[in-house]
mmCIF file with all atom_site columns, C-alpha atoms in Angstrom:
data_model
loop_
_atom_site.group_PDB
_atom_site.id
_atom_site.type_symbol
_atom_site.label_atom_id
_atom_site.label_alt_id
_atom_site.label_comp_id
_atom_site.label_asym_id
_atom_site.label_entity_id
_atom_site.label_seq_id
_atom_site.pdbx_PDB_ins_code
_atom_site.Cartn_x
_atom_site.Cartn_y
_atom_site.Cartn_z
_atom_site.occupancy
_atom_site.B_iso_or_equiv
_atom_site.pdbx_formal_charge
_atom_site.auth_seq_id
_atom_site.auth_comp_id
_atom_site.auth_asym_id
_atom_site.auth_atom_id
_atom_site.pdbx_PDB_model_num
ATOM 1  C CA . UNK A 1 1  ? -0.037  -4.852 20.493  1.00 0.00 ? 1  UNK A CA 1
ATOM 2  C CA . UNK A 1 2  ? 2.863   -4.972 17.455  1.00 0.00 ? 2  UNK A CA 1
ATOM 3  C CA . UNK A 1 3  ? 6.520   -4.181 19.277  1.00 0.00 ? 3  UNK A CA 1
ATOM 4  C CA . UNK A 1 4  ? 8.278   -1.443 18.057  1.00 0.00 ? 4  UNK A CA 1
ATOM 5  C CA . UNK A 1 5  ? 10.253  -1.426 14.652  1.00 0.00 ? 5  UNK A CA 1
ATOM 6  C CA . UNK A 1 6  ? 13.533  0.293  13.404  1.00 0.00 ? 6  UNK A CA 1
ATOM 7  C CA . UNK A 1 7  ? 13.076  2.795  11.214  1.00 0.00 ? 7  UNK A CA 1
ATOM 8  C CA . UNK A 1 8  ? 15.094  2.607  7.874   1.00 0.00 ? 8  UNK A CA 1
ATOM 9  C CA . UNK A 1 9  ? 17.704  5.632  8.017   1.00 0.00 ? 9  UNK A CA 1
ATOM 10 C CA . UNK A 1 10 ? 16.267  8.214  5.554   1.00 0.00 ? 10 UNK A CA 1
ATOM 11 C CA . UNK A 1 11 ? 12.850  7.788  6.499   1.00 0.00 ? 11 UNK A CA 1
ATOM 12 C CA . UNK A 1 12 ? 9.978   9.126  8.740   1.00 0.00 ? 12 UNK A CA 1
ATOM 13 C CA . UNK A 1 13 ? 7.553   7.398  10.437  1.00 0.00 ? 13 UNK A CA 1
ATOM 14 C CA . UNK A 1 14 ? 3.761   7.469  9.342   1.00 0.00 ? 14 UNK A CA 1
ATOM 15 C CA . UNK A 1 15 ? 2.121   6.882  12.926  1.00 0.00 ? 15 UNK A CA 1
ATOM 16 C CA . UNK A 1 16 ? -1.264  5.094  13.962  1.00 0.00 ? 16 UNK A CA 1
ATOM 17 C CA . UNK A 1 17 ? -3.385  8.794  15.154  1.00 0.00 ? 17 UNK A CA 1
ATOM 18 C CA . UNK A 1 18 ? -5.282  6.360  17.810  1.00 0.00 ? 18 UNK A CA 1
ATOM 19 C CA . UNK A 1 19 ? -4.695  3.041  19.064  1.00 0.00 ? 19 UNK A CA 1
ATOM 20 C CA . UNK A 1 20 ? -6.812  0.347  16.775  1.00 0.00 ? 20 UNK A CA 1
ATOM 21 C CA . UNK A 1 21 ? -6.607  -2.261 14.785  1.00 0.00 ? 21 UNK A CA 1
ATOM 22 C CA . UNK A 1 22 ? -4.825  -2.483 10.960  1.00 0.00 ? 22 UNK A CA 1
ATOM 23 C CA . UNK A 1 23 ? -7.673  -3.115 8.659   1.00 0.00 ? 23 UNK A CA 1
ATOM 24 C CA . UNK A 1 24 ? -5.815  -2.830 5.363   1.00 0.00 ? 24 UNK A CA 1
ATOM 25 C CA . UNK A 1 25 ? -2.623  -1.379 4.097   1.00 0.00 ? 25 UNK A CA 1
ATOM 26 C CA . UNK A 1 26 ? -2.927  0.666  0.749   1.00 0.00 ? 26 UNK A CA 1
ATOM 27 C CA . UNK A 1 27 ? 1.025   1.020  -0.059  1.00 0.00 ? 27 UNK A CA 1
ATOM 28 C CA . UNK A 1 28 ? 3.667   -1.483 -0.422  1.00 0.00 ? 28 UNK A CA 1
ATOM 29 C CA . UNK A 1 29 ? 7.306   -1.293 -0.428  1.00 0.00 ? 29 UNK A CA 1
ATOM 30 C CA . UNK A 1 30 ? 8.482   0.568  -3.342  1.00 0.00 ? 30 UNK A CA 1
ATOM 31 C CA . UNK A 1 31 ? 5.650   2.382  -4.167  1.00 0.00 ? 31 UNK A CA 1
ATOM 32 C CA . UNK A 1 32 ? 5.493   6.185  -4.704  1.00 0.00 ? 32 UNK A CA 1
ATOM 33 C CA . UNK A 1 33 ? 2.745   8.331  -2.485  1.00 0.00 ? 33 UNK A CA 1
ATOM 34 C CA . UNK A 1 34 ? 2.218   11.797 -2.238  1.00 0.00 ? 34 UNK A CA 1
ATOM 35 C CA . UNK A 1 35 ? 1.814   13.793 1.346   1.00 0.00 ? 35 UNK A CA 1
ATOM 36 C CA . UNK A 1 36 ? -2.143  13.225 2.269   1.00 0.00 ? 36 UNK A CA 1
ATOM 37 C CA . UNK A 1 37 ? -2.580  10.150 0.196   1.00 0.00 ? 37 UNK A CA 1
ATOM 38 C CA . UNK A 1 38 ? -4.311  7.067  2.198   1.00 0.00 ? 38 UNK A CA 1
ATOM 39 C CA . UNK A 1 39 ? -1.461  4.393  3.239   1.00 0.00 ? 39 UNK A CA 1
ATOM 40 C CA . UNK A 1 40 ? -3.638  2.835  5.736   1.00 0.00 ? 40 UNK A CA 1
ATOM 41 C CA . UNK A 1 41 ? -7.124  2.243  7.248   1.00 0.00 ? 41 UNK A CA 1
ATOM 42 C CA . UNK A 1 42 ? -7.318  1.643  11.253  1.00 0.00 ? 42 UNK A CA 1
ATOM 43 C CA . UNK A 1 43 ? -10.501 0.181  13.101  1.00 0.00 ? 43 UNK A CA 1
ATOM 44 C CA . UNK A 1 44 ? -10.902 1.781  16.626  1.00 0.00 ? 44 UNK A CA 1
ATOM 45 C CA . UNK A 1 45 ? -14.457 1.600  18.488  1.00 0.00 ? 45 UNK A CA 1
ATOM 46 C CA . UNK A 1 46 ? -16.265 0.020  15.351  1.00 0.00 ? 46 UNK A CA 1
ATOM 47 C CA . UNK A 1 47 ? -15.176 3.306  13.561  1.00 0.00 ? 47 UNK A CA 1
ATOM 48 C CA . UNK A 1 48 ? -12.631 3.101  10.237  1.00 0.00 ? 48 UNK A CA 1
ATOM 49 C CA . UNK A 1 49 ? -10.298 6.046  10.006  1.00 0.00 ? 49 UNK A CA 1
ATOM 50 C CA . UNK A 1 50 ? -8.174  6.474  7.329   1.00 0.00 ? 50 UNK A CA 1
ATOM 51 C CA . UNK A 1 51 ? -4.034  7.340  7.433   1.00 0.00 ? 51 UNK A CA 1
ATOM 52 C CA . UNK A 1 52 ? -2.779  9.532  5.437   1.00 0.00 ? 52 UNK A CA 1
ATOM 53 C CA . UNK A 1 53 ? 0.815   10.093 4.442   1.00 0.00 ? 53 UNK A CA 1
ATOM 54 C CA . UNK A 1 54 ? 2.562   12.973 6.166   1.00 0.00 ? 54 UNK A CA 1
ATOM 55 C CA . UNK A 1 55 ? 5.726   13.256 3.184   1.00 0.00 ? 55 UNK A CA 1
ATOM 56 C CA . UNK A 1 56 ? 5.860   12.807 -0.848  1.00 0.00 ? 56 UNK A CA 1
ATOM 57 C CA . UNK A 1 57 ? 8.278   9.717  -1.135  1.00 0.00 ? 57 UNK A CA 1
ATOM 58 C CA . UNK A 1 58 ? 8.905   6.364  -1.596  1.00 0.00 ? 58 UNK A CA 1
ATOM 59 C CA . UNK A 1 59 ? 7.568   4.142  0.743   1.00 0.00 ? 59 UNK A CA 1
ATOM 60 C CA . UNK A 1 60 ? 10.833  1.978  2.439   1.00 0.00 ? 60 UNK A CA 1
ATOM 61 C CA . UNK A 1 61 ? 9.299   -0.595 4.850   1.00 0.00 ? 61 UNK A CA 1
ATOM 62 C CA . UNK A 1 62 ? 5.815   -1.740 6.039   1.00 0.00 ? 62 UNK A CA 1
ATOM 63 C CA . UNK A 1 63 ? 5.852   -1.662 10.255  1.00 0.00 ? 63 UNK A CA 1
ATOM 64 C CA . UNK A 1 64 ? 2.299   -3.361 10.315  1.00 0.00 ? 64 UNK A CA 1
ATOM 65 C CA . UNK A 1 65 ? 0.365   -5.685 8.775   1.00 0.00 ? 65 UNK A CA 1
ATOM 66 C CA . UNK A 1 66 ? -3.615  -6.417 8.263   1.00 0.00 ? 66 UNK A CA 1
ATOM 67 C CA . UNK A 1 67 ? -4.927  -7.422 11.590  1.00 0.00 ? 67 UNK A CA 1
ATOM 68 C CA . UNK A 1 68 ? -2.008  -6.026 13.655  1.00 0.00 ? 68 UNK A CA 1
ATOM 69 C CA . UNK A 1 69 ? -3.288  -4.131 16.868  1.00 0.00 ? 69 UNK A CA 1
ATOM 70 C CA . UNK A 1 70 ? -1.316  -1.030 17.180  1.00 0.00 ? 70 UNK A CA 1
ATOM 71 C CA . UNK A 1 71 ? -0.728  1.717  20.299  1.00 0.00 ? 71 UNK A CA 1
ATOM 72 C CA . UNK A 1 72 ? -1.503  5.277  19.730  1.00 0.00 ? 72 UNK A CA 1
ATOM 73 C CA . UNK A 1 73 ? 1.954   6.592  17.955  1.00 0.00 ? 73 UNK A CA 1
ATOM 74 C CA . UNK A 1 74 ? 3.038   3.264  16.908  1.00 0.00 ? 74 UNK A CA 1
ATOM 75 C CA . UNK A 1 75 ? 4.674   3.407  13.071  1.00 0.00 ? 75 UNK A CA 1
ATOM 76 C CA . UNK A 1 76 ? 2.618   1.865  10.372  1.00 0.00 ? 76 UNK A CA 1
ATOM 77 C CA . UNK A 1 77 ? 5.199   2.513  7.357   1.00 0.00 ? 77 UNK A CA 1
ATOM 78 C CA . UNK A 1 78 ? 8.178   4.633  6.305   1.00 0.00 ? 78 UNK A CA 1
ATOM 79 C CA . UNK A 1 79 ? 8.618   6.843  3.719   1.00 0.00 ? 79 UNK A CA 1
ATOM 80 C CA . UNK A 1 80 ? 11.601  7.897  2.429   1.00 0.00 ? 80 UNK A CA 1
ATOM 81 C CA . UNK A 1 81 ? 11.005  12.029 1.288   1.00 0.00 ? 81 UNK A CA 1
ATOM 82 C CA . UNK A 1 82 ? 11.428  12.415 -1.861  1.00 0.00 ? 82 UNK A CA 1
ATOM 83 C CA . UNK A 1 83 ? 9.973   14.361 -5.230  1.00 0.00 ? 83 UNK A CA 1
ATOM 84 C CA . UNK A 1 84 ? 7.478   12.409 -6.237  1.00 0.00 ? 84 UNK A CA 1
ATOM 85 C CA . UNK A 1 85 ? 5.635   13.112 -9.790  1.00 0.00 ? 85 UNK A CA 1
ATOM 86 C CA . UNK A 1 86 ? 2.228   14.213 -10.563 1.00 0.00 ? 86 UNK A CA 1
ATOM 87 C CA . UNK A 1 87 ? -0.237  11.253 -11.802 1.00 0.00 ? 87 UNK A CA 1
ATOM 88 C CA . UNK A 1 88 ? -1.480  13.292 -14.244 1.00 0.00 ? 88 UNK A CA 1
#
């Protein structure tokens, strides 16, 4: 199971829901999501369950990688909240 990680001052802390295993990461550092937008997919009990970001922002700092096996509550990446434009 991945050790804790720091958070990056500014951010918060999107959290694995249920303890699993990191089956891809759909943000990188840098990149602009919106609150509900997939950052992550988790593998627990042969299900996939997706992770959805819980502020508009920038995300700051990856806390996981593919393959990682993460506790219930452990951080997967940080956003920094911020205003983030529609796509349209």
């Amino acid at each position: 199971v991945a050790g804790p990680v720091l958070a990056p001052p500014g951010t918060v802390a999107v959290t694995a829901p249920l303890a699993g295993s990191v089956v891809s990461l759909a943000v990188s550092p840098g990149q602009a999501v919106r609150a509900g937008a997939t950052v992550a997919v988790l593998e627990s009990m042969k299900m996939e369950h997706l992770v959805h970001a819980t502020a508009s922002g920038i995300v700051r700092a990856l806390a996981a990688a593919s393959g990682d096996a993460l506790a219930s509550g452990a951080a997967i990446v940080f956003i920094e909240p911020a205003e983030v434009a529609d796509d349209r």
